mmCIF file of C-alpha atoms and ligand atoms in Angstrom:
data_model
loop_
_atom_site.group_PDB
_atom_site.id
_atom_site.type_symbol
_atom_site.label_atom_id
_atom_site.label_comp_id
_atom_site.label_asym_id
_atom_site.label_seq_id
_atom_site.Cartn_x
_atom_site.Cartn_y
_atom_site.Cartn_z
ATOM 1 C CA MET H 255 -17.226 -43.874 48.984
ATOM 2 C CA VAL H 256 -15.453 -41.210 46.587
ATOM 3 C CA ILE H 257 -11.746 -41.736 46.355
ATOM 4 C CA PRO H 258 -9.989 -38.598 46.083
ATOM 5 C CA GLN H 259 -7.790 -38.644 42.902
ATOM 6 C CA HIS H 260 -4.756 -36.874 44.440
ATOM 7 C CA VAL H 261 -3.856 -36.735 48.152
ATOM 8 C CA ALA H 262 -1.100 -34.624 49.563
ATOM 9 C CA ILE H 263 0.426 -35.610 52.989
ATOM 10 C CA ILE H 264 2.509 -33.419 55.336
ATOM 11 C CA LEU H 265 4.011 -36.403 57.220
ATOM 12 C CA ASP H 266 4.697 -34.941 60.491
ATOM 13 C CA GLY H 267 5.410 -36.142 64.112
ATOM 14 C CA ASN H 268 8.294 -38.613 63.515
ATOM 15 C CA GLY H 269 10.411 -36.962 66.340
ATOM 16 C CA ARG H 270 7.550 -36.832 68.985
ATOM 17 C CA TRP H 271 6.448 -40.374 68.019
ATOM 18 C CA ALA H 272 9.939 -41.675 68.804
ATOM 19 C CA LYS H 273 10.243 -39.584 71.910
ATOM 20 C CA SER H 274 7.153 -41.001 73.156
ATOM 21 C CA LYS H 275 8.603 -44.452 72.978
ATOM 22 C CA GLY H 276 11.808 -43.269 74.633
ATOM 23 C CA MET H 277 13.743 -43.497 71.451
ATOM 24 C CA PRO H 278 15.777 -40.827 69.414
ATOM 25 C CA ARG H 279 14.285 -38.637 66.770
ATOM 26 C CA ASN H 280 16.138 -40.686 63.975
ATOM 27 C CA TYR H 281 14.425 -43.853 64.818
ATOM 28 C CA GLY H 282 11.229 -42.025 64.364
ATOM 29 C CA HIS H 283 12.299 -41.037 60.688
ATOM 30 C CA VAL H 284 13.426 -44.569 59.983
ATOM 31 C CA ARG H 285 10.007 -45.874 60.951
ATOM 32 C CA GLY H 286 8.306 -43.070 59.153
ATOM 33 C CA ALA H 287 10.184 -43.923 55.698
ATOM 34 C CA LYS H 288 9.126 -47.575 56.318
ATOM 35 C CA ASN H 289 5.462 -46.495 56.839
ATOM 36 C CA LEU H 290 5.706 -44.339 53.587
ATOM 37 C CA GLU H 291 6.300 -47.622 51.475
ATOM 38 C CA VAL H 292 3.449 -49.282 53.236
ATOM 39 C CA ILE H 293 1.009 -46.187 52.594
ATOM 40 C CA CYS H 294 1.994 -46.053 49.006
ATOM 41 C CA ARG H 295 0.755 -49.590 48.367
ATOM 42 C CA ASP H 296 -2.380 -48.826 50.502
ATOM 43 C CA ALA H 297 -3.249 -45.701 48.595
ATOM 44 C CA TRP H 298 -3.070 -47.350 45.317
ATOM 45 C CA ASN H 299 -4.975 -50.290 46.314
ATOM 46 C CA MET H 300 -7.616 -47.808 47.580
ATOM 47 C CA GLY H 301 -7.810 -46.137 44.262
ATOM 48 C CA ILE H 302 -5.862 -42.936 44.785
ATOM 49 C CA LYS H 303 -3.966 -41.985 41.492
ATOM 50 C CA TYR H 304 -1.564 -39.571 42.923
ATOM 51 C CA LEU H 305 0.090 -39.240 46.263
ATOM 52 C CA THR H 306 2.438 -36.191 47.150
ATOM 53 C CA VAL H 307 4.399 -36.303 50.371
ATOM 54 C CA TYR H 308 6.540 -33.706 52.123
ATOM 55 C CA LEU H 309 9.845 -35.244 53.161
ATOM 56 C CA PHE H 310 12.060 -32.337 53.733
ATOM 57 C CA SER H 311 11.172 -28.689 53.713
ATOM 58 C CA THR H 312 13.586 -25.618 52.724
ATOM 59 C CA GLU H 313 13.366 -24.754 56.384
ATOM 60 C CA ASN H 314 14.288 -28.109 57.612
ATOM 61 C CA TRP H 315 18.199 -27.163 57.098
ATOM 62 C CA LYS H 316 17.585 -25.228 60.341
ATOM 63 C CA ARG H 317 17.739 -28.503 62.289
ATOM 64 C CA SER H 318 20.696 -29.742 64.049
ATOM 65 C CA LYS H 319 23.579 -30.935 61.761
ATOM 66 C CA ASP H 320 23.157 -34.437 63.341
ATOM 67 C CA GLU H 321 19.593 -34.778 62.469
ATOM 68 C CA VAL H 322 20.008 -33.159 59.043
ATOM 69 C CA ASP H 323 22.808 -35.717 58.361
ATOM 70 C CA ALA H 324 20.786 -38.644 59.524
ATOM 71 C CA LEU H 325 17.828 -37.424 57.436
ATOM 72 C CA MET H 326 20.045 -37.211 54.187
ATOM 73 C CA LYS H 327 21.520 -40.805 54.935
ATOM 74 C CA LEU H 328 18.098 -42.041 55.102
ATOM 75 C CA PHE H 329 16.951 -40.272 52.084
ATOM 76 C CA ARG H 330 19.819 -42.027 50.185
ATOM 77 C CA SER H 331 18.668 -45.542 51.283
ATOM 78 C CA TYR H 332 14.866 -44.687 50.953
ATOM 79 C CA THR H 333 15.766 -43.491 47.274
ATOM 80 C CA LYS H 334 17.483 -46.770 46.387
ATOM 81 C CA THR H 335 14.750 -48.758 47.851
ATOM 82 C CA CYS H 336 12.082 -46.722 45.991
ATOM 83 C CA ILE H 337 13.774 -47.524 42.755
ATOM 84 C CA LYS H 338 12.998 -51.174 43.540
ATOM 85 C CA THR H 339 9.427 -50.593 44.876
ATOM 86 C CA ALA H 340 8.639 -48.269 41.934
ATOM 87 C CA ARG H 341 9.634 -51.204 39.707
ATOM 88 C CA GLU H 342 7.626 -53.704 41.640
ATOM 89 C CA ASN H 343 4.426 -51.406 42.133
ATOM 90 C CA ASN H 344 4.528 -49.752 38.882
ATOM 91 C CA MET H 345 4.996 -46.274 40.447
ATOM 92 C CA LYS H 346 5.892 -43.189 38.566
ATOM 93 C CA VAL H 347 8.109 -41.081 40.853
ATOM 94 C CA ARG H 348 8.497 -37.359 40.584
ATOM 95 C CA VAL H 349 10.607 -35.038 42.775
ATOM 96 C CA LEU H 350 9.237 -31.559 43.846
ATOM 97 C CA GLY H 351 11.671 -28.981 45.313
ATOM 98 C CA ASP H 352 15.204 -27.851 44.443
ATOM 99 C CA PRO H 353 17.564 -30.649 44.326
ATOM 100 C CA SER H 354 20.667 -28.434 43.714
ATOM 101 C CA ALA H 355 21.287 -28.130 47.397
ATOM 102 C CA LEU H 356 21.452 -31.752 47.946
ATOM 103 C CA GLU H 357 24.653 -33.926 47.849
ATOM 104 C CA LYS H 358 25.625 -34.894 44.229
ATOM 105 C CA ASP H 359 24.975 -38.698 44.914
ATOM 106 C CA LEU H 360 21.635 -38.220 46.210
ATOM 107 C CA GLN H 361 20.776 -35.862 43.304
ATOM 108 C CA LYS H 362 22.041 -38.619 41.051
ATOM 109 C CA SER H 363 19.916 -41.367 42.773
ATOM 110 C CA LEU H 364 16.778 -39.119 42.717
ATOM 111 C CA ALA H 365 17.381 -38.534 38.961
ATOM 112 C CA ASP H 366 17.799 -42.080 38.469
ATOM 113 C CA LEU H 367 14.569 -42.918 40.354
ATOM 114 C CA VAL H 368 12.584 -40.388 38.116
ATOM 115 C CA GLU H 369 14.102 -41.653 34.905
ATOM 116 C CA SER H 370 13.657 -45.349 35.716
ATOM 117 C CA SER H 371 10.019 -45.130 36.782
ATOM 118 C CA LYS H 372 8.855 -42.511 34.169
ATOM 119 C CA GLU H 373 7.105 -44.950 31.839
ATOM 120 C CA ASN H 374 5.154 -46.603 34.834
ATOM 121 C CA THR H 375 1.434 -46.391 34.815
ATOM 122 C CA GLY H 376 0.415 -47.004 38.510
ATOM 123 C CA LEU H 377 0.625 -44.567 41.243
ATOM 124 C CA ASN H 378 2.082 -41.254 40.441
ATOM 125 C CA PHE H 379 4.184 -40.529 43.606
ATOM 126 C CA GLN H 380 5.507 -37.141 44.105
ATOM 127 C CA ILE H 381 8.120 -36.550 46.816
ATOM 128 C CA ALA H 382 8.767 -33.077 48.065
ATOM 129 C CA ILE H 383 12.557 -32.755 49.191
ATOM 130 C CA ASN H 384 14.258 -29.566 49.841
ATOM 131 C CA TYR H 385 10.790 -28.088 48.988
ATOM 132 C CA GLY H 386 9.218 -25.112 49.923
ATOM 133 C CA SER H 387 6.219 -23.218 48.271
ATOM 134 C CA ARG H 388 7.667 -19.842 48.198
ATOM 135 C CA ASP H 389 10.888 -21.138 46.688
ATOM 136 C CA GLU H 390 8.884 -23.090 44.006
ATOM 137 C CA ILE H 391 7.096 -19.875 43.134
ATOM 138 C CA ILE H 392 10.179 -17.909 42.926
ATOM 139 C CA ARG H 393 11.988 -20.567 40.898
ATOM 140 C CA ALA H 394 8.895 -20.620 38.450
ATOM 141 C CA ILE H 395 8.897 -16.676 38.083
ATOM 142 C CA ARG H 396 12.546 -16.702 37.264
ATOM 143 C CA ARG H 397 11.948 -19.020 34.370
ATOM 144 C CA LEU H 398 8.861 -17.296 33.313
ATOM 145 C CA ALA H 399 10.952 -13.922 33.455
ATOM 146 C CA GLN H 400 13.612 -15.532 31.179
ATOM 147 C CA ASP H 401 10.895 -16.530 28.780
ATOM 148 C CA TYR H 402 9.311 -13.153 28.600
ATOM 149 C CA LYS H 403 12.553 -11.550 28.288
ATOM 150 C CA GLU H 404 13.590 -13.797 25.196
ATOM 151 C CA ASN H 405 10.310 -13.047 23.772
ATOM 152 C CA ARG H 406 8.964 -16.780 24.226
ATOM 153 C CA ILE H 407 5.801 -15.520 25.921
ATOM 154 C CA ALA H 408 3.877 -12.336 25.991
ATOM 155 C CA GLY H 409 2.413 -10.572 29.009
ATOM 156 C CA GLU H 410 -1.156 -11.345 28.007
ATOM 157 C CA GLU H 411 -0.400 -15.103 27.732
ATOM 158 C CA ILE H 412 0.395 -15.343 31.345
ATOM 159 C CA THR H 413 -2.644 -17.078 32.869
ATOM 160 C CA GLU H 414 -3.095 -19.430 35.899
ATOM 161 C CA GLU H 415 -2.858 -22.299 33.676
ATOM 162 C CA LEU H 416 0.543 -21.050 32.055
ATOM 163 C CA PHE H 417 1.894 -20.292 35.459
ATOM 164 C CA SER H 418 1.012 -23.776 36.833
ATOM 165 C CA GLY H 419 3.104 -25.163 34.055
ATOM 166 C CA TYR H 420 6.110 -23.547 35.453
ATOM 167 C CA LEU H 421 5.723 -25.072 38.937
ATOM 168 C CA ASP H 422 7.387 -28.349 39.940
ATOM 169 C CA THR H 423 3.904 -29.937 39.923
ATOM 170 C CA ALA H 424 3.400 -29.219 36.173
ATOM 171 C CA GLY H 425 1.119 -31.548 34.579
ATOM 172 C CA ILE H 426 -0.118 -32.956 38.010
ATOM 173 C CA PRO H 427 -3.837 -32.180 38.983
ATOM 174 C CA ASP H 428 -4.229 -30.204 42.135
ATOM 175 C CA PRO H 429 -4.606 -32.272 45.386
ATOM 176 C CA ASP H 430 -8.225 -33.019 46.540
ATOM 177 C CA LEU H 431 -7.311 -33.740 49.957
ATOM 178 C CA LEU H 432 -4.581 -32.679 52.201
ATOM 179 C CA ILE H 433 -3.578 -34.694 55.336
ATOM 180 C CA ARG H 434 -1.296 -33.437 58.147
ATOM 181 C CA THR H 435 -0.417 -35.996 60.827
ATOM 182 C CA SER H 436 0.623 -34.959 64.439
ATOM 183 C CA GLY H 437 -1.766 -32.193 65.204
ATOM 184 C CA GLU H 438 -0.031 -29.038 63.868
ATOM 185 C CA LEU H 439 -2.545 -27.036 61.981
ATOM 186 C CA ARG H 440 -0.361 -25.113 59.559
ATOM 187 C CA LEU H 441 1.016 -25.519 56.047
ATOM 188 C CA SER H 442 4.593 -25.190 56.633
ATOM 189 C CA ASN H 443 5.319 -23.886 53.253
ATOM 190 C CA TYR H 444 3.514 -26.720 51.533
ATOM 191 C CA LEU H 445 2.016 -26.502 48.025
ATOM 192 C CA MET H 446 0.363 -23.082 48.614
ATOM 193 C CA TRP H 447 -0.645 -22.599 45.075
ATOM 194 C CA GLN H 448 -1.771 -26.048 44.331
ATOM 195 C CA LEU H 449 -4.010 -26.356 47.664
ATOM 196 C CA ALA H 450 -6.162 -23.378 46.913
ATOM 197 C CA TYR H 451 -9.518 -25.478 46.919
ATOM 198 C CA THR H 452 -8.175 -28.626 48.551
ATOM 199 C CA GLU H 453 -10.077 -30.067 51.513
ATOM 200 C CA PHE H 454 -7.895 -30.249 54.835
ATOM 201 C CA TYR H 455 -7.955 -32.969 57.198
ATOM 202 C CA PHE H 456 -5.781 -32.779 60.371
ATOM 203 C CA THR H 457 -5.069 -35.662 62.711
ATOM 204 C CA GLU H 458 -3.437 -36.157 65.994
ATOM 205 C CA VAL H 459 -1.816 -39.344 64.980
ATOM 206 C CA PRO H 460 1.871 -39.125 64.434
ATOM 207 C CA TRP H 461 3.168 -40.311 60.965
ATOM 208 C CA PRO H 462 4.864 -43.520 61.880
ATOM 209 C CA ALA H 463 1.389 -44.670 63.331
ATOM 210 C CA PHE H 464 -0.660 -43.487 60.534
ATOM 211 C CA ASP H 465 -2.013 -46.651 58.680
ATOM 212 C CA LYS H 466 -4.481 -47.723 56.234
ATOM 213 C CA ALA H 467 -7.386 -47.410 58.816
ATOM 214 C CA GLU H 468 -6.308 -43.802 59.522
ATOM 215 C CA LEU H 469 -6.094 -43.065 55.765
ATOM 216 C CA THR H 470 -9.764 -44.436 55.437
ATOM 217 C CA LYS H 471 -10.815 -42.281 58.204
ATOM 218 C CA ALA H 472 -9.448 -39.139 56.328
ATOM 219 C CA ILE H 473 -11.238 -40.286 53.087
ATOM 220 C CA GLU H 474 -14.556 -40.834 54.886
ATOM 221 C CA LYS H 475 -14.285 -37.248 56.410
ATOM 222 C CA TYR H 476 -13.649 -36.069 53.016
ATOM 223 C CA ASN H 477 -16.687 -37.713 51.579
ATOM 224 C CA SER H 478 -18.729 -36.210 54.415
ATOM 225 C CA ARG H 479 -17.853 -32.677 53.102
ATOM 226 C CA GLU H 480 -19.555 -30.678 50.388
ATOM 227 C CA ARG H 481 -17.066 -29.727 47.883
ATOM 228 C CA ARG H 482 -17.348 -26.240 46.684
ATOM 229 C CA PHE H 483 -15.149 -24.340 44.213
ATOM 230 C CA GLY H 484 -16.560 -20.825 44.862
ATOM 231 C CA GLY H 485 -20.076 -21.531 43.516
ATOM 232 C CA ILE H 486 -22.973 -23.264 45.384
ATOM 233 C CA LYS H 487 -23.718 -26.883 44.296
ATOM 234 C CA GLU H 488 -26.733 -27.508 42.227
ATOM 235 C CA GLU H 489 -29.339 -29.693 44.103
HETATM 236 C C1 IPE Y 108 8.368 -35.050 60.158
HETATM 237 O O1 IPE Y 108 8.736 -35.370 61.520
HETATM 238 C C2 IPE Y 108 9.614 -35.426 59.176
HETATM 239 C C3 IPE Y 108 10.355 -34.261 58.876
HETATM 240 C C4 IPE Y 108 9.893 -32.949 58.889
HETATM 241 C C5 IPE Y 108 11.732 -34.473 58.323
HETATM 242 P P1 IPE Y 108 9.294 -34.297 62.433
HETATM 243 O O2 IPE Y 108 10.832 -34.694 62.499
HETATM 244 O O3 IPE Y 108 8.882 -33.098 62.061
HETATM 245 O O4 IPE Y 108 8.790 -34.524 63.890
HETATM 246 P P2 IPE Y 108 8.303 -33.705 64.936
HETATM 247 O O5 IPE Y 108 7.224 -32.930 64.519
HETATM 248 O O6 IPE Y 108 9.480 -33.035 65.572
HETATM 249 O O7 IPE Y 108 7.643 -34.763 65.945
HETATM 250 C C1 IPE Y 109 6.925 -29.891 57.832
HETATM 251 O O1 IPE Y 109 6.997 -30.484 59.020
HETATM 252 C C2 IPE Y 109 7.927 -30.161 56.789
HETATM 253 C C3 IPE Y 109 7.924 -31.869 56.442
HETATM 254 C C4 IPE Y 109 6.960 -32.653 57.029
HETATM 255 C C5 IPE Y 109 8.880 -32.293 55.656
HETATM 256 P P1 IPE Y 109 8.117 -29.608 60.000
HETATM 257 O O2 IPE Y 109 7.776 -30.497 61.253
HETATM 258 O O3 IPE Y 109 9.177 -29.313 59.569
HETATM 259 O O4 IPE Y 109 7.184 -28.294 60.038
HETATM 260 P P2 IPE Y 109 7.038 -27.154 61.330
HETATM 261 O O5 IPE Y 109 8.410 -26.776 61.561
HETATM 262 O O6 IPE Y 109 6.450 -27.815 62.480
HETATM 263 O O7 IPE Y 109 6.157 -26.007 60.757
HETATM 264 MG MG1 MG Y 110 7.463 -31.631 62.831
#
């Protein structure tokens, strides 16, 4: 079986999963965060080199204050735990998104997490938090415009490759496989530039119930596809 080098996940359905168990939405988020630790380990054991997960979108601020507060609290404890797990599992963690809207202490823990794991050589683990693809592209264009204005780059030098280097995912290969759990068939502003040629896999299984067997199913499905990049595969 060919293992995709980079898997991106929209981990969706925490709320519905909790509701189906007669529990509050936040319980779903707590279990979802626990599951993420397990899937990180499974992904690496299966041979996946890059895992990029969507934790909080630029649109998620529209949720109730209670839910946003609970999520931020969860991210605080998750980030602390992740500093430990990154050390134990040799994970290199990067953060995608604009951290400036987050509380200062969470920004600091995220920065510590990135800094303390930057030399690690195991799983490359990207967490997208206050991330939106449109926002990422706009922030990239602003920096690019600044470099243009200050004559660090010329117009003809602007290529797809150069532009990619301005995105939050600079230096990270594009995802081979995108998984969205819990039945929704949309991107919700996730990695729109990077997913140009990615294979998509959607499952009804909600994130807290998504386990190694489900990840294996997604990879099997990926293997049954013929990947094309605009051309036709030579026989
Ligand atoms: C995904 O689960 C986690 C976040 C977006 C933070 P949801 O909270 O979206 O759960 P559903 O989709 O409402 O069930
Ligand atoms: C996408 O899930 C964002 C994350 C998983 C963090 P949502 O549940 O917020 O997306 P919509 O609102 O259903 O599109
Ligand atoms: Mg959702």
